Short mmCIF file of C-alpha atoms in Angstrom, two decimals:
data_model
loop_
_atom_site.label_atom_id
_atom_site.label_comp_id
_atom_site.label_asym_id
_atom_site.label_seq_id
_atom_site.Cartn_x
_atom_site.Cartn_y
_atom_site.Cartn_z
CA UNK A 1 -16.11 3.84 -15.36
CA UNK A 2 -13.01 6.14 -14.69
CA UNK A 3 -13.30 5.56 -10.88
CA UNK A 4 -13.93 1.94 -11.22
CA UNK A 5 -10.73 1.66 -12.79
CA UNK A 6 -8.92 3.96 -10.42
CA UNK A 7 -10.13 2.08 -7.06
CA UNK A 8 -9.00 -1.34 -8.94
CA UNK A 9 -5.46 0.02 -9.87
CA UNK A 10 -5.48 1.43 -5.98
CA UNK A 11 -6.42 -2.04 -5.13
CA UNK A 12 -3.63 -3.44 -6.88
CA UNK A 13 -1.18 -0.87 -5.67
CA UNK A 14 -2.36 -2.18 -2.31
CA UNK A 15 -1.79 -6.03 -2.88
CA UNK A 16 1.53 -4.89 -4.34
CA UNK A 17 2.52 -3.10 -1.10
CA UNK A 18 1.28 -6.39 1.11
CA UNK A 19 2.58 -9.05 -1.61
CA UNK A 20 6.41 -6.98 -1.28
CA UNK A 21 5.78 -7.07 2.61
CA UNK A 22 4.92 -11.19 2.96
CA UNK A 23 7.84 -11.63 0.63
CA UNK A 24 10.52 -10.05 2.65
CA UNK A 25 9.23 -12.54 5.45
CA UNK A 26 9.07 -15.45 2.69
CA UNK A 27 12.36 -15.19 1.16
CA UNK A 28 14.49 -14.52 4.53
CA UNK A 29 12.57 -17.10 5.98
CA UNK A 30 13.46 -19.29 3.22
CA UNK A 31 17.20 -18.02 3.20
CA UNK A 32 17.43 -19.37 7.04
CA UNK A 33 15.58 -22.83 6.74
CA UNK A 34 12.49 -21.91 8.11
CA UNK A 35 9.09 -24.34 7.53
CA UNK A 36 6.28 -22.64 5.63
CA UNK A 37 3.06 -23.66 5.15
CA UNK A 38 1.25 -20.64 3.21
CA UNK A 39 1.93 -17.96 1.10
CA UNK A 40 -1.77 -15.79 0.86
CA UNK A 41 -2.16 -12.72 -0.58
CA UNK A 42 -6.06 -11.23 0.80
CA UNK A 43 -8.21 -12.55 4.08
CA UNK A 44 -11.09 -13.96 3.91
CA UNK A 45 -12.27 -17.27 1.50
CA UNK A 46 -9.48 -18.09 -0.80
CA UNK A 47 -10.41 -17.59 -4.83
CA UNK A 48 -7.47 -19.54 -5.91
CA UNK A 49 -5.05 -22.08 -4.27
CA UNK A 50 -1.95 -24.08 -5.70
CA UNK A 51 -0.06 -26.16 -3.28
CA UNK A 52 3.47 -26.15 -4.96
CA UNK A 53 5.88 -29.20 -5.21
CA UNK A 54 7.71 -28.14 -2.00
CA UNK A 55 4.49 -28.33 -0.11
CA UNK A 56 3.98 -24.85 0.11
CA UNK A 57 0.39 -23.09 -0.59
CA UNK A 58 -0.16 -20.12 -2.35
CA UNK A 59 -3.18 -18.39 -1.76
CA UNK A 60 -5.16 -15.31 -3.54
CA UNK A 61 -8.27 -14.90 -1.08
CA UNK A 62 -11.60 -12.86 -1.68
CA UNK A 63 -10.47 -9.53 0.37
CA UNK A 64 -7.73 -7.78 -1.14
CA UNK A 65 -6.51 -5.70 2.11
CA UNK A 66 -3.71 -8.04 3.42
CA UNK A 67 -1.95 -11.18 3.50
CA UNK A 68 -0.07 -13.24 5.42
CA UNK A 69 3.02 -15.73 4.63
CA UNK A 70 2.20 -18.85 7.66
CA UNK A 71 5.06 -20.45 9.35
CA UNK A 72 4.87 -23.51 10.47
CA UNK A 73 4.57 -23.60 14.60
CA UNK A 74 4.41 -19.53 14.00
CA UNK A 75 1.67 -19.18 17.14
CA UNK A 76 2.29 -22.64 19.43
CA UNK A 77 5.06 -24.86 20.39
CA UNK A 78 6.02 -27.78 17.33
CA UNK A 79 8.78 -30.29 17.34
CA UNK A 80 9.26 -29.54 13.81
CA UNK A 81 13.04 -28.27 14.11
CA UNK A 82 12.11 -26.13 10.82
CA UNK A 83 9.10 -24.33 13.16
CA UNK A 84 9.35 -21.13 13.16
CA UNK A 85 9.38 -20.80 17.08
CA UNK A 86 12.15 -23.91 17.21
CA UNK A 87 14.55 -21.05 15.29
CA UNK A 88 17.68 -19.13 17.02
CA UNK A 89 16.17 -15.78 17.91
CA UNK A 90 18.31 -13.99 15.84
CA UNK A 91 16.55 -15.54 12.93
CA UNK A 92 12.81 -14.96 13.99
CA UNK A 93 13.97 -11.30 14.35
CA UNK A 94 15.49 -11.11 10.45
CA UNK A 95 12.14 -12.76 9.93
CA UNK A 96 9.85 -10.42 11.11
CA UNK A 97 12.00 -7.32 10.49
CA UNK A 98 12.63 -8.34 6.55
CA UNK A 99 8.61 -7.23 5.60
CA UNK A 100 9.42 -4.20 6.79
CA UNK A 101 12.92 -3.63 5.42
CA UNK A 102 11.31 -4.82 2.05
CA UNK A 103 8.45 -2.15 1.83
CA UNK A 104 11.39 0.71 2.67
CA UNK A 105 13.52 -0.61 -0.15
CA UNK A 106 11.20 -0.62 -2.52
CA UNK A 107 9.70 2.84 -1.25
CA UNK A 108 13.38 3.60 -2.21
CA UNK A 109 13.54 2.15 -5.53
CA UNK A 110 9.93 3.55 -6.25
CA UNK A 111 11.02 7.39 -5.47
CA UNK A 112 14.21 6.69 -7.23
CA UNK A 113 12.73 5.88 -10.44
CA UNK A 114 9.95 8.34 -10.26
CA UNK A 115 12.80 10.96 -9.44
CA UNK A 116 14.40 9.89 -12.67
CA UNK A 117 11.52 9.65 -14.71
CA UNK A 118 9.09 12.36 -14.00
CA UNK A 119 11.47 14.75 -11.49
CA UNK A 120 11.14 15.80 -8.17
CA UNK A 121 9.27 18.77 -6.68
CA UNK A 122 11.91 21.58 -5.92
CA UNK A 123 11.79 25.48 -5.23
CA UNK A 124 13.19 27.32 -8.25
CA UNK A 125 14.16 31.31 -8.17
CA UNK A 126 11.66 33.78 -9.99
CA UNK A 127 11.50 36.65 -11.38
CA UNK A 128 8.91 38.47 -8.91
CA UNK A 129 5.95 37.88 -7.15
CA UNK A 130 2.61 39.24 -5.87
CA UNK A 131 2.38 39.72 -2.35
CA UNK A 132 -0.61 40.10 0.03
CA UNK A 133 -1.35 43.05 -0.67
CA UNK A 134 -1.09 43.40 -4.21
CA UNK A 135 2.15 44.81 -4.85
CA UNK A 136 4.98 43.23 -6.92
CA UNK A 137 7.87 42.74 -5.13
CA UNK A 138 11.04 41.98 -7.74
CA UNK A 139 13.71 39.15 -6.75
CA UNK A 140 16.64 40.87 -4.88
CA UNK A 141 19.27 38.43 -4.55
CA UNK A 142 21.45 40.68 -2.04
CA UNK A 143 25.33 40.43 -2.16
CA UNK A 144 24.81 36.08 -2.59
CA UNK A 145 25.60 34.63 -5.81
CA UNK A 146 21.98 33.78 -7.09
CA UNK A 147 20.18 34.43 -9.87
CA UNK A 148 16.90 34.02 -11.17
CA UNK A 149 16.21 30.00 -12.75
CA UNK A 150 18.39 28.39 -9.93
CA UNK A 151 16.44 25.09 -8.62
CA UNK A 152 17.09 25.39 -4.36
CA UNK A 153 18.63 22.01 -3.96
CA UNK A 154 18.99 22.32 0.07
CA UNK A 155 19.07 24.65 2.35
CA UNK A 156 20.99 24.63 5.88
CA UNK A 157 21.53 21.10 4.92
CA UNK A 158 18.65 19.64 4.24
CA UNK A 159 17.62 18.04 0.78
CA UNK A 160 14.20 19.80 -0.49
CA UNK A 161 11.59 17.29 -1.85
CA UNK A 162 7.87 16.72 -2.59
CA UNK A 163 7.90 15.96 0.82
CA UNK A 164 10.31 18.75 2.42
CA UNK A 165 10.00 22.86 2.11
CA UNK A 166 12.16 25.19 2.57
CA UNK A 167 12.77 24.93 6.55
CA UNK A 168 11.63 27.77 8.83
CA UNK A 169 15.29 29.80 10.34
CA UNK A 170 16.27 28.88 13.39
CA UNK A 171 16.54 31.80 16.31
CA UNK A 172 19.25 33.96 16.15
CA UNK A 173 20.27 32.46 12.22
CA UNK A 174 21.70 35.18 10.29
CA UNK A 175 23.10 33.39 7.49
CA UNK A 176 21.50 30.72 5.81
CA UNK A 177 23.84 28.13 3.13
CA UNK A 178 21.65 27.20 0.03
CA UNK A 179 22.78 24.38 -2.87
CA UNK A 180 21.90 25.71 -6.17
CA UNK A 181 21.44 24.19 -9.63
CA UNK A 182 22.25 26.80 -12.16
CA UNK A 183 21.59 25.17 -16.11
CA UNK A 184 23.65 26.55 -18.76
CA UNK A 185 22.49 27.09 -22.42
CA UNK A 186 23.68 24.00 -23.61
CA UNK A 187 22.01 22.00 -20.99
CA UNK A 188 25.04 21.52 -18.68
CA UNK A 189 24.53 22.40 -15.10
CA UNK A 190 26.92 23.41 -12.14
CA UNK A 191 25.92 23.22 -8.35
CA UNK A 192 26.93 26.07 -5.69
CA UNK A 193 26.89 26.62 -2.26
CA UNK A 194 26.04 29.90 -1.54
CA UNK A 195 25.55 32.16 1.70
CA UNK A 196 22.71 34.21 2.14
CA UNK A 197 22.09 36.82 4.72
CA UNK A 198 18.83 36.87 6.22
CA UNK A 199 16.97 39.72 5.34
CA UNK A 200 19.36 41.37 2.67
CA UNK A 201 17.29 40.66 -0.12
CA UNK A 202 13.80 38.84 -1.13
CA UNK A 203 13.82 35.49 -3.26
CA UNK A 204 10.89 35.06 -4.77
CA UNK A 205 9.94 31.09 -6.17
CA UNK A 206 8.11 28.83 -7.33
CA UNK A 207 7.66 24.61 -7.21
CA UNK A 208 8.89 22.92 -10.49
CA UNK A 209 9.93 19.45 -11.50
CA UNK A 210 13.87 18.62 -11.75
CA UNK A 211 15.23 15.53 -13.29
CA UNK A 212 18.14 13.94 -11.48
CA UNK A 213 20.46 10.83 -12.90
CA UNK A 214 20.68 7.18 -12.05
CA UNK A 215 22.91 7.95 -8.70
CA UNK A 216 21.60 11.33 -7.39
CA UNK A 217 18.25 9.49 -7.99
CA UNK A 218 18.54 6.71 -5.72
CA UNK A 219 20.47 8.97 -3.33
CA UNK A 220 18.12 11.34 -2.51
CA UNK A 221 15.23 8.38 -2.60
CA UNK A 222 16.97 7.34 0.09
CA UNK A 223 16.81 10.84 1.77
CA UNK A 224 13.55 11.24 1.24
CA UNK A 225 12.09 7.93 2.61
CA UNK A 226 14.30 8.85 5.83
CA UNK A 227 12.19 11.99 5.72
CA UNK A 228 8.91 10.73 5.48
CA UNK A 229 9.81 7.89 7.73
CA UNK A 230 10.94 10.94 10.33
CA UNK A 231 7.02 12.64 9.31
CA UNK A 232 5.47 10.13 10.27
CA UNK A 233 6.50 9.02 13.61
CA UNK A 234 6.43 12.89 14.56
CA UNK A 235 2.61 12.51 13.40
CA UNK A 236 2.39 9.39 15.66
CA UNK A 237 3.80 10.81 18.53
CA UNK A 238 1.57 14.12 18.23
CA UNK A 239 -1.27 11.38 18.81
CA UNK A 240 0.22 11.06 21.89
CA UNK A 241 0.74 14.97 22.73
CA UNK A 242 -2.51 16.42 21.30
CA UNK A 243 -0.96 17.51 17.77
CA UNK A 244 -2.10 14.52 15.62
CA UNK A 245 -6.28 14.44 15.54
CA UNK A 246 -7.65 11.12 14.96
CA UNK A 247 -9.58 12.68 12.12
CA UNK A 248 -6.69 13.36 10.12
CA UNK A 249 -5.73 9.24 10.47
CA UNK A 250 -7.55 7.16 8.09
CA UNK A 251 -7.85 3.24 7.73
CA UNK A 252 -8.14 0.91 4.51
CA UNK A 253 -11.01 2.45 2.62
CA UNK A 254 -9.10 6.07 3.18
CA UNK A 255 -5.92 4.46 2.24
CA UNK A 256 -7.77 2.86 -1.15
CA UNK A 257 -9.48 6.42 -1.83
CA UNK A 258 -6.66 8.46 -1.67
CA UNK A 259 -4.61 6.05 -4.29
CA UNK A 260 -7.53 6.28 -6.17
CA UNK A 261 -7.70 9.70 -6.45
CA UNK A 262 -3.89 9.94 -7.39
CA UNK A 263 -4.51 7.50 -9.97
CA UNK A 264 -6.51 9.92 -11.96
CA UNK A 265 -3.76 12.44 -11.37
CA UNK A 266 -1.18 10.01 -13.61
CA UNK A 267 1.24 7.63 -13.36
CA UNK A 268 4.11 10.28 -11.66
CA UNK A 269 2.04 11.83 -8.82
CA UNK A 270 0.99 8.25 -7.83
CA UNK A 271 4.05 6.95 -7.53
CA UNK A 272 4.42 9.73 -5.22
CA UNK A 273 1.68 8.13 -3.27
CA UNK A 274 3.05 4.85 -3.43
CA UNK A 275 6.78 5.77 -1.81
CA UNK A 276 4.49 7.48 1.02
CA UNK A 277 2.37 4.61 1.82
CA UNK A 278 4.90 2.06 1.60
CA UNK A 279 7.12 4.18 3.61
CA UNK A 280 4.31 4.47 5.97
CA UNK A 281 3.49 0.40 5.85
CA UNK A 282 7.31 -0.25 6.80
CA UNK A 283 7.23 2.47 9.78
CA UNK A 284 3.58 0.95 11.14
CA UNK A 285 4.66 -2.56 10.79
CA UNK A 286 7.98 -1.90 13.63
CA UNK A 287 5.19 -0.62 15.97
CA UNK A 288 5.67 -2.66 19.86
CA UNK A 289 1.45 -2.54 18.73
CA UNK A 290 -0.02 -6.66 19.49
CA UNK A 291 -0.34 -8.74 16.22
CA UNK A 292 1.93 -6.45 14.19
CA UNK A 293 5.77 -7.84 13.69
CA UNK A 294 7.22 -5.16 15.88
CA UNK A 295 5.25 -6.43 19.06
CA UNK A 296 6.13 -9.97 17.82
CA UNK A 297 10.00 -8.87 17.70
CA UNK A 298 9.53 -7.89 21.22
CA UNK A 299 8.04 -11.29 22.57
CA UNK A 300 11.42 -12.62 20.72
CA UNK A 301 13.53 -9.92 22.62
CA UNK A 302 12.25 -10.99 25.78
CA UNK A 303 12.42 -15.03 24.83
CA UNK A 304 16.12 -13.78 23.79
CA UNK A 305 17.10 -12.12 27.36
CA UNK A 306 15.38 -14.67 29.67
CA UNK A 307 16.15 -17.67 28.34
CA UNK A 308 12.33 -18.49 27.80
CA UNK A 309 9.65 -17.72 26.16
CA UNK A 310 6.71 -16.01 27.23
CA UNK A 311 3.51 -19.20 27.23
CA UNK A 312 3.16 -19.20 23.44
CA UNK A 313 -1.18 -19.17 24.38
CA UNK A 314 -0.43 -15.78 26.31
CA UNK A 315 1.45 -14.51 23.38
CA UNK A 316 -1.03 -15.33 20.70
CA UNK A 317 -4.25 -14.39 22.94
CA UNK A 318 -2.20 -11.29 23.02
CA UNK A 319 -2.01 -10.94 18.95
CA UNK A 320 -5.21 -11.56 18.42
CA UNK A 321 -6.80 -9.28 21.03
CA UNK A 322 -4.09 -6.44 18.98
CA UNK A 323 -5.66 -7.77 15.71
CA UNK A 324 -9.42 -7.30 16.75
CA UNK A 325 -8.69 -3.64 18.36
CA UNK A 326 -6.20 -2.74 15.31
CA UNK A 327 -9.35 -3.69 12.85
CA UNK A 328 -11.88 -1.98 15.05
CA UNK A 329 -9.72 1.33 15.23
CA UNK A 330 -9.35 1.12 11.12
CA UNK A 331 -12.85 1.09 10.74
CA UNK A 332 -13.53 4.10 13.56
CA UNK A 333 -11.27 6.56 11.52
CA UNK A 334 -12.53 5.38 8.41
CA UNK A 335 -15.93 5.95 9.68
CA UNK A 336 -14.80 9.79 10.83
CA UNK A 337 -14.16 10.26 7.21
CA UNK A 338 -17.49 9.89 6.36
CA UNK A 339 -19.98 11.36 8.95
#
């Protein structure tokens, strides 16, 4: 019963994620005076449909995996002057950019408040530790100003994160500038800068959880969904180059599994979950791939610098061709998952 419930609140998390996406289209649509017929959350036969006093439908259909908010004259030519292809270019782009830009904000927000309320995941200085070969090796901070029980806040610049280690030395580094937390006994904290020489001593440490307030919150939430957004095009390039294998991609059902299982983790560690996917949702969406909004920003582009459009029958043959392969590719991974 456990896993029932976990798959339907990874469901949910799902049609959250899509429902935040149409409405970024919906409401910037609506901001510019654009026509809309349909606002459906799921594919498929619809389970429930209420045509509102504006004319507008909203949809909940059977399969849970999607939605869509329909323009009117979104995939033909209309002399509607409210159709969405009858719009200034600018506008279609806001459009079809907004879903996007909605699933990154709220990936923002989401970190933020998880930062705030259950902490982030950040290397903190320890006593000793065990190395491979048994022996205990005791912290030796060298001549830098640490001590054991400072949180790592950065190091060389860069934020650390559930997301982000400690970075790898470049070649030739011989210093190395860390940002330390250092709590007092009263609970008060002061941060440092401190130098490090490589070599000159051993830190040993250990992941804990670190609290931050309202601002450094939504500061490093935004940080962190630059970070993740910077992950995962270097994964989508190494498809490219040879680094990425396509068993390591995975399609609805892995997408629905994996929230799932950090469901039964708790509430924190799936929020974690939900920054990453939504992060990954705005990133995928921006793709020049056919039937996704970046490839539909590009037909604008092009409408924008010639003057014309491409034939609006091309375009849309072109969409749905994208749709059919982008479906058939979800299922392949999803099938390398199992078998």
């Amino acid at each position: 019963m456990l896993s029932i419930l976990y798959v339907i609140i990874a469901l949910l998390v799902l049609m959250a994620m899509v429902v935040i996406h149409e409405a970024g289209h919906y409401l910037v649509g609506k901001l510019l005076g654009f026509q809309i017929n349909e606002f459906s959350i799921g594919f498929g036969k619809a389970i429930f449909q209420k045509r509102l006093k504006n004319g507008e439908m909203f949809s909940i259909r059977i399969v849970p995996l999607g939605g869509y908010c329909a323009f009117e004259g979104e995939d033909e030519q209309n002399d509607n002057p409210k159709a969405f292809n009858n719009q200034k270019c600018w506008k279609r782009i806001l459009v079809l950019f907004a879903g996007a830009f909605f699933n990154f904000i709220s990936a923002i927000l989401i970190i933020s408040c998880t930062f705030m309320t259950y902490g982030d995941t950040v290397p903190v200085i320890i006593d000793q530790y065990i190395d491979a070969d048994g022996n205990t090796v005791a912290f030796d901070s060298g001549t830098s100003d640490m001590q054991t029980g400072d949180y790592i806040l950065s190091v060389d610049g860069t934020n650390l994160s559930f997301i982000q280690t400690i970075p790898p030395k470049k070649d030739g580094q011989t210093e190395r500038e860390f940002r330390i937390r250092r709590y007092n006994e009263d609970g008060s904290y002061v941060d440092k800068d401190v130098n490090y020489t490589v070599g000159e001593g051993v830190i040993p440490i250990q992941y804990k959880t670190l609290k931050y307030g309202f601002f450094e919150a939504m500061g490093r939430g935004f940080v962190v969904n630059f970070q993740l957004v910077g992950k995962i095009f270097s994964v989508f390039v190494g498809l490219f180059t040879g680094a990425t294998a396509t068993d390591d991609l995975g399609g609805p059902v892995t997408t629905i599994s994996t929230l799932s299982q950090f469901a039964g983790l708790g509430l924190g560690i799936l929020m974690y979950a939900v920054c990453l996917i939504s992060a990954n949702l705005a990133f995928f969406n921006l793709m020049p791939i056919p039937a996704l909004d970046g490839s539909r920003i590009v037909f604008v582009i092009i409408e924008w610098i010639r003057g014309k459009p491409v034939k609006r029958n091309v375009e849309a043959t072109i969409h749905f061709v994208g749709l059919v392969l982008l479906f058939a590719f979800a299922i392949f991974v999803d099938m390398l998952k199992l078998f």
